[in-house]
C-alpha positions as YAML, in Angstrom:
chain: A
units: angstrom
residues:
- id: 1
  name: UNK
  ca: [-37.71, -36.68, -5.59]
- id: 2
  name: UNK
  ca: [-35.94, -36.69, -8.65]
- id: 3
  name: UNK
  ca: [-36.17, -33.89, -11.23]
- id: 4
  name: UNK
  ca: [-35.15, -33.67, -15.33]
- id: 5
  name: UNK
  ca: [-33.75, -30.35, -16.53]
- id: 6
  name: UNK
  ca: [-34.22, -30.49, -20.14]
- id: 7
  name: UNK
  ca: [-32.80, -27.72, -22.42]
- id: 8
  name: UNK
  ca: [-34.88, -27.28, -25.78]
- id: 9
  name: UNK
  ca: [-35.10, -25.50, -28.76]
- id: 10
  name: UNK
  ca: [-37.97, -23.50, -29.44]
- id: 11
  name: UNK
  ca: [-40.09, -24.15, -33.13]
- id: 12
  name: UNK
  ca: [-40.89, -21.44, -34.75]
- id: 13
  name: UNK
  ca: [-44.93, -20.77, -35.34]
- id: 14
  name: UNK
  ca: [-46.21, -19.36, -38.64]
- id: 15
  name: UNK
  ca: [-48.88, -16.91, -38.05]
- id: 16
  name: UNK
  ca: [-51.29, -19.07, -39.79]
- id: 17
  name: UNK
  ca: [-50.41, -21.85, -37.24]
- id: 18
  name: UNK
  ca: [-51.03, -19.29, -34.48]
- id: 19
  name: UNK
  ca: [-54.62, -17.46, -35.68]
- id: 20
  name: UNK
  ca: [-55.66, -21.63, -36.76]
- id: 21
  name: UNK
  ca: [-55.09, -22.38, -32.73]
- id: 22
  name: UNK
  ca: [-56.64, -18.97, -31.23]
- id: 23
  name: UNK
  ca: [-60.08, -19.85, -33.61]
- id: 24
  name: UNK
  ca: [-59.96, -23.15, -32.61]
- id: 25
  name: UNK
  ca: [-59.05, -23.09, -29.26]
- id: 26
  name: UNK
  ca: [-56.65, -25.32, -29.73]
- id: 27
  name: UNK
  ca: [-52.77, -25.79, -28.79]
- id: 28
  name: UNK
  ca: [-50.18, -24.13, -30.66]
- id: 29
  name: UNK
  ca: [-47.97, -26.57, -29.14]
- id: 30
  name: UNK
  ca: [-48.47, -30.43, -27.28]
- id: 31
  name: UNK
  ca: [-44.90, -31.52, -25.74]
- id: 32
  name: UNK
  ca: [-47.24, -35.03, -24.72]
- id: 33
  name: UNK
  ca: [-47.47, -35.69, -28.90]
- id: 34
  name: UNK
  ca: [-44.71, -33.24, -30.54]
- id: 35
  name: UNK
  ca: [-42.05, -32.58, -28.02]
- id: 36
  name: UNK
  ca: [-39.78, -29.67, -28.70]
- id: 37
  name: UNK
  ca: [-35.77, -30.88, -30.00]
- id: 38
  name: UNK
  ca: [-33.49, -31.55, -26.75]
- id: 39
  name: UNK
  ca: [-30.60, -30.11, -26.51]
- id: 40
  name: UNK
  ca: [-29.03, -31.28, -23.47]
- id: 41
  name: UNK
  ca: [-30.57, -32.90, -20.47]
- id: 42
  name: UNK
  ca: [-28.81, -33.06, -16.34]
- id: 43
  name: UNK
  ca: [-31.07, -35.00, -13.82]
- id: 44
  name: UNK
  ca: [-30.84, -33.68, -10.21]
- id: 45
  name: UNK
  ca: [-31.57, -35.54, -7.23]
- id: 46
  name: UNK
  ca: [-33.92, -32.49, -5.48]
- id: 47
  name: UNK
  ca: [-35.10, -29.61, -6.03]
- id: 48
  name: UNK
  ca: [-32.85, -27.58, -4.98]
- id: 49
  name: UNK
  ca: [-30.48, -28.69, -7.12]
- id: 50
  name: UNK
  ca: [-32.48, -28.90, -9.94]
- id: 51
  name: UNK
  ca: [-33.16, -25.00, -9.89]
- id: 52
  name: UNK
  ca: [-29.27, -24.54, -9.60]
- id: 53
  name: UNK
  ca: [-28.90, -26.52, -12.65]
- id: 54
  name: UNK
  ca: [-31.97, -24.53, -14.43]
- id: 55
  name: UNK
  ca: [-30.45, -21.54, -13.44]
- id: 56
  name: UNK
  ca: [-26.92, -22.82, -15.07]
- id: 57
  name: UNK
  ca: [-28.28, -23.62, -17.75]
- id: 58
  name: UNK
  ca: [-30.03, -20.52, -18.64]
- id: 59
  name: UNK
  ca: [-27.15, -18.47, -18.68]
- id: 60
  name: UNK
  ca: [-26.67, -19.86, -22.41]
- id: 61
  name: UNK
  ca: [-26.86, -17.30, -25.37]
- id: 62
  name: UNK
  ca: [-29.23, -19.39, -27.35]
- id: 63
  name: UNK
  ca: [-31.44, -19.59, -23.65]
- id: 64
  name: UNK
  ca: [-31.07, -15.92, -23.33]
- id: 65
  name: UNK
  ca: [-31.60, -14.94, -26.60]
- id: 66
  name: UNK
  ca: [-34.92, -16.87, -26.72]
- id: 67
  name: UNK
  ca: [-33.81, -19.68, -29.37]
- id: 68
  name: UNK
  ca: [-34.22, -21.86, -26.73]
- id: 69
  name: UNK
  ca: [-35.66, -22.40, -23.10]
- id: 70
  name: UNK
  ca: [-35.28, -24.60, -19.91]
- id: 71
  name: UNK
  ca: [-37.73, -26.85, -18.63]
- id: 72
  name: UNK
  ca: [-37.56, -28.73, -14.93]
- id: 73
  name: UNK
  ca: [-39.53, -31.89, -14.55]
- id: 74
  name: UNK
  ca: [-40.53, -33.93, -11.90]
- id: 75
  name: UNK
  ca: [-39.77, -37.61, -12.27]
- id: 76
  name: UNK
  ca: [-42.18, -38.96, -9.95]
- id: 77
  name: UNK
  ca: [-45.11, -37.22, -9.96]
- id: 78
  name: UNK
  ca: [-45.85, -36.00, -6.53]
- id: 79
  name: UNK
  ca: [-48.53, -32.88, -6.64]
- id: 80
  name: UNK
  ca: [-46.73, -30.95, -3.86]
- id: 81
  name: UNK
  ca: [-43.62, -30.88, -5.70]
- id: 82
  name: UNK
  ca: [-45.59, -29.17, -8.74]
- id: 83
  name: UNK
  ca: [-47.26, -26.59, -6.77]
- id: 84
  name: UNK
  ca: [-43.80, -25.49, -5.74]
- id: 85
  name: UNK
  ca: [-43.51, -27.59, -2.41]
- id: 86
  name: UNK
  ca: [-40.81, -28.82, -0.22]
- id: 87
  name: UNK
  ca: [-39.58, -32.64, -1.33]
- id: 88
  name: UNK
  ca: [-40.16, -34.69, 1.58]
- id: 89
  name: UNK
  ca: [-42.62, -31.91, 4.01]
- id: 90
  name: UNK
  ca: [-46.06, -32.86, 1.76]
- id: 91
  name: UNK
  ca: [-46.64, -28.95, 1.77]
...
């Protein structure tokens, strides 16, 4: 299974912003129609890997300050990888 490590900036939310989606119950944020700005982006054959690179790459100031985070992504889609199982053992 391949995986994306993206590395993002974080937007800022106005309080307004914040209070409008607690009332509404909506989302502060949707990456499916506003995606956050990329910064950089490694693909990684497993998982394994991937979390080595995620790791990596949150050893950045901006990461550890909290300007910006790290996101892993599965490229295929298989639910056991998502619920944090082994590529390749269906658990």
């Amino acid at each position: 299974m391949s995986f994306l490590i993206v590395r993002t900036d974080i937007r800022a939310a106005a309080d307004t912003d914040i209070a409008a989606a607690c009332a509404g119950g909506g989302r502060l944020r949707d990456e499916t129609t506003a995606p956050e700005p990329r910064r950089q982006i490694v693909h990684a054959e497993d998982r394994e890997a991937a979390l080595l690179l995620a790791r990596a790459l949150s050893s950045v100031g901006a990461v550890r300050s909290g300007r910006q985070r790290v996101k892993v992504l599965p490229l295929d889609g298989r639910a056991s990888n998502r619920q944090g199982g082994r590529p390749g053992t269906g658990t």
